[in-house]
């Protein structure tokens, strides 16, 4: 028997069509940032399906094969979904006499290798569930013997690789230990997976049967490819669970938990607000399903469907396979959206995209239809003429100022806003001096541009360019003139000491060839908005 689940079903009707009204002022487009390249098992957020949310322990090889078939026939595979993940309850509760994990023969009589072969024959990838500490969650809550990887890391990793496993969900499910100890245990298994030589995505969950350690520790990306940010997601708009507690969260609690973890998501490393509840037992309304899919895509979160793909309504299929929304999730810049405005239940989220566009979500968490309005500067776009598309209705148009929509209760208006040419009204506001780094490291220069500003805050971008020799690592430093501070940064490691700021490159910036550039960005607080900065770039 698995542990009891709490369900709060939000019964909210889709009451109005989203509408958008745009008014504005003249200006200029934003510039696209360079796309980072990474060597990771999952350079973009994994897309797939997992058995748990609908089936719990009621799984067997027939329904997993049928699901793989349905992933292809429904168009999910063509839209990009590829991992078919068998969650808890596939294994026997004891290892065999040689110490190997064994599948339950009543449920998987053909064995896991045969199942993996079948999934691969469909052009899909094979995922499996495991536990690092002592027991799987089902074993823990059902008081069964345990089959964790603890002490068996190499044996289990090799067995999985021999079965053709491409993805492991590693689930802590134990009340013991702090985040640092958890990370060390997860790392042992990550090392064993890497040693197999097979690229296997490691998806970890440090939070089950445990206080919510995920938000308290920034190092999960060093021990996994994706990490759960909370206890399980419930198919509900809100459960009222407090972020640090061991309780199931709804959509809105998941947003609040992941928001401060924004900088941890980057290419190859993902905050994971849990598998999708879109279409699971029809618990969420169509409006809520769209908001759920929208916000997970805004986060560049892994999108692991949890519904029964074999019996999927056209509505649910359309939500899961909306190409415009998936493109936000899979955008190569891999940026988790920032909540740029929070008016209680009315929120504005913005996510920069690789082509210089910005994805904008106007989210109504409350009751009743409400107008939500933002503007180009608030979402990090420079002034100018911009085209937009609302990604659920397909409505298109242009704006030079506001972005505004009537949004139904629990609904979202989701835009891709794209600069549409024109000459910038003001050039990049600062071009800073360059400095020469020590030979043979080469030299670099850096320029600073204000890419957005609002009351009490601003967004800046720094472009680092290598001189006549390649630069493999660099450091940019400056001081803010009026006590402004940095609140968030991406694509560089940024530290501050008083007003002095230092940004150093991160591995995924790679080596800059002679004359090549990489950019990093930051959000600043304070005023006035610094329009120029004295940057010092050093190749290190
Ligand atoms: C939980 C986990 C769920 C599911 C379940 C299996 O800890 O969060 O996603 O894997 O265990 O028992």
mmCIF file of N, CA and C and ligand atoms in Angstrom, residues 2-3 5 50 52-53 56-57 87-89 129-130 136-141 169-174 205 207-209 228 230-233 248 274-275, ligand 1:
data_model
loop_
_atom_site.group_PDB
_atom_site.id
_atom_site.type_symbol
_atom_site.label_atom_id
_atom_site.label_comp_id
_atom_site.label_asym_id
_atom_site.label_seq_id
_atom_site.Cartn_x
_atom_site.Cartn_y
_atom_site.Cartn_z
ATOM 1 N N UNK A 2 0.597 2.194 -0.845
ATOM 2 C CA UNK A 2 1.399 3.400 -0.848
ATOM 3 C C UNK A 2 0.811 4.407 0.129
ATOM 4 N N UNK A 3 1.561 5.428 0.377
ATOM 5 C CA UNK A 3 1.137 6.390 1.399
ATOM 6 C C UNK A 3 -0.080 7.175 0.937
ATOM 7 N N UNK A 5 -2.540 9.979 -0.202
ATOM 8 C CA UNK A 5 -2.339 11.197 -0.988
ATOM 9 C C UNK A 5 -3.469 12.164 -0.684
ATOM 10 N N UNK A 50 6.041 9.873 -17.030
ATOM 11 C CA UNK A 50 6.365 9.028 -15.872
ATOM 12 C C UNK A 50 5.068 8.386 -15.372
ATOM 13 N N UNK A 52 4.004 7.534 -12.347
ATOM 14 C CA UNK A 52 3.502 7.671 -10.978
ATOM 15 C C UNK A 52 2.202 8.460 -10.848
ATOM 16 N N UNK A 53 2.129 9.629 -11.465
ATOM 17 C CA UNK A 53 1.020 10.551 -11.158
ATOM 18 C C UNK A 53 -0.350 9.949 -11.429
ATOM 19 N N UNK A 56 0.436 5.249 -9.900
ATOM 20 C CA UNK A 56 1.089 4.825 -8.659
ATOM 21 C C UNK A 56 1.745 3.460 -8.863
ATOM 22 N N UNK A 57 1.407 2.477 -7.994
ATOM 23 C CA UNK A 57 2.088 1.179 -8.124
ATOM 24 C C UNK A 57 1.418 0.242 -9.141
ATOM 25 N N UNK A 87 8.237 4.454 -12.800
ATOM 26 C CA UNK A 87 8.460 4.940 -11.431
ATOM 27 C C UNK A 87 8.479 3.766 -10.446
ATOM 28 N N UNK A 88 8.253 4.056 -9.191
ATOM 29 C CA UNK A 88 8.361 3.085 -8.097
ATOM 30 C C UNK A 88 7.515 1.837 -8.368
ATOM 31 N N UNK A 89 7.897 0.735 -7.712
ATOM 32 C CA UNK A 89 7.125 -0.516 -7.681
ATOM 33 C C UNK A 89 7.425 -1.445 -8.859
ATOM 34 N N UNK A 129 13.110 4.161 -11.907
ATOM 35 C CA UNK A 129 13.105 4.760 -10.556
ATOM 36 C C UNK A 129 14.041 3.969 -9.642
ATOM 37 N N UNK A 130 14.703 4.682 -8.742
ATOM 38 C CA UNK A 130 15.566 4.020 -7.766
ATOM 39 C C UNK A 130 15.642 4.909 -6.524
ATOM 40 N N UNK A 136 12.870 2.561 -1.326
ATOM 41 C CA UNK A 136 12.060 3.390 -2.213
ATOM 42 C C UNK A 136 10.913 3.955 -1.370
ATOM 43 N N UNK A 137 10.202 4.915 -1.936
ATOM 44 C CA UNK A 137 9.116 5.505 -1.150
ATOM 45 C C UNK A 137 8.031 4.472 -0.843
ATOM 46 N N UNK A 138 7.740 3.626 -1.798
ATOM 47 C CA UNK A 138 6.729 2.605 -1.538
ATOM 48 C C UNK A 138 7.213 1.645 -0.454
ATOM 49 N N UNK A 139 8.493 1.242 -0.521
ATOM 50 C CA UNK A 139 9.030 0.352 0.510
ATOM 51 C C UNK A 139 9.009 1.038 1.874
ATOM 52 N N UNK A 140 9.317 2.331 1.885
ATOM 53 C CA UNK A 140 9.364 3.070 3.147
ATOM 54 C C UNK A 140 7.972 3.171 3.768
ATOM 55 N N UNK A 141 7.003 3.618 2.965
ATOM 56 C CA UNK A 141 5.670 3.828 3.530
ATOM 57 C C UNK A 141 4.897 2.527 3.729
ATOM 58 N N UNK A 169 15.472 8.224 -11.964
ATOM 59 C CA UNK A 169 14.867 9.083 -10.932
ATOM 60 C C UNK A 169 15.289 8.516 -9.586
ATOM 61 N N UNK A 170 16.043 9.290 -8.825
ATOM 62 C CA UNK A 170 16.658 8.815 -7.583
ATOM 63 C C UNK A 170 15.977 9.542 -6.429
ATOM 64 N N UNK A 171 15.218 8.811 -5.636
ATOM 65 C CA UNK A 171 14.245 9.399 -4.714
ATOM 66 C C UNK A 171 14.663 9.136 -3.269
ATOM 67 N N UNK A 172 14.956 10.186 -2.530
ATOM 68 C CA UNK A 172 15.517 10.039 -1.179
ATOM 69 C C UNK A 172 14.568 9.299 -0.240
ATOM 70 N N UNK A 173 13.404 9.818 0.019
ATOM 71 C CA UNK A 173 12.380 9.159 0.828
ATOM 72 C C UNK A 173 12.890 8.585 2.141
ATOM 73 N N UNK A 174 13.422 9.448 2.958
ATOM 74 C CA UNK A 174 13.963 9.032 4.249
ATOM 75 C C UNK A 174 14.080 10.305 5.074
ATOM 76 N N UNK A 205 15.394 13.595 -6.084
ATOM 77 C CA UNK A 205 14.382 14.211 -5.213
ATOM 78 C C UNK A 205 14.870 14.104 -3.782
ATOM 79 N N UNK A 207 13.434 15.518 -1.181
ATOM 80 C CA UNK A 207 12.425 16.078 -0.270
ATOM 81 C C UNK A 207 11.403 15.109 0.310
ATOM 82 N N UNK A 208 11.292 13.896 -0.212
ATOM 83 C CA UNK A 208 10.194 13.052 0.267
ATOM 84 C C UNK A 208 10.493 12.478 1.645
ATOM 85 N N UNK A 209 9.465 12.423 2.471
ATOM 86 C CA UNK A 209 9.568 11.942 3.851
ATOM 87 C C UNK A 209 10.600 12.757 4.627
ATOM 88 N N UNK A 228 14.283 17.899 -7.737
ATOM 89 C CA UNK A 228 12.939 18.291 -7.315
ATOM 90 C C UNK A 228 13.032 19.444 -6.335
ATOM 91 N N UNK A 230 10.484 20.471 -4.399
ATOM 92 C CA UNK A 230 9.556 20.358 -3.271
ATOM 93 C C UNK A 230 9.121 18.896 -3.127
ATOM 94 N N UNK A 231 8.284 18.685 -2.115
ATOM 95 C CA UNK A 231 7.554 17.419 -2.014
ATOM 96 C C UNK A 231 6.660 17.285 -3.251
ATOM 97 N N UNK A 232 5.848 16.253 -3.325
ATOM 98 C CA UNK A 232 5.076 15.990 -4.538
ATOM 99 C C UNK A 232 4.131 17.139 -4.890
ATOM 100 N N UNK A 233 3.971 17.333 -6.202
ATOM 101 C CA UNK A 233 2.972 18.274 -6.708
ATOM 102 C C UNK A 233 1.622 17.568 -6.704
ATOM 103 N N UNK A 248 2.454 18.086 0.445
ATOM 104 C CA UNK A 248 2.262 18.205 -0.998
ATOM 105 C C UNK A 248 1.889 19.634 -1.369
ATOM 106 N N UNK A 274 8.412 19.281 -10.294
ATOM 107 C CA UNK A 274 7.737 17.974 -10.288
ATOM 108 C C UNK A 274 6.996 17.721 -11.605
ATOM 109 N N UNK A 275 6.634 16.465 -11.752
ATOM 110 C CA UNK A 275 6.020 15.988 -12.995
ATOM 111 C C UNK A 275 4.670 16.663 -13.208
HETATM 112 C C1 LIG B 1 7.745 10.005 -3.957
HETATM 113 C C2 LIG B 1 8.046 10.809 -5.186
HETATM 114 C C3 LIG B 1 6.983 10.529 -6.206
HETATM 115 C C4 LIG B 1 6.977 9.059 -6.523
HETATM 116 C C5 LIG B 1 6.800 8.248 -5.246
HETATM 117 C C6 LIG B 1 6.965 6.767 -5.468
HETATM 118 O O1 LIG B 1 8.730 10.238 -3.030
HETATM 119 O O2 LIG B 1 8.083 12.155 -4.854
HETATM 120 O O3 LIG B 1 7.206 11.300 -7.361
HETATM 121 O O4 LIG B 1 8.186 8.720 -7.152
HETATM 122 O O5 LIG B 1 7.735 8.628 -4.277
HETATM 123 O O6 LIG B 1 6.739 6.044 -4.302
#
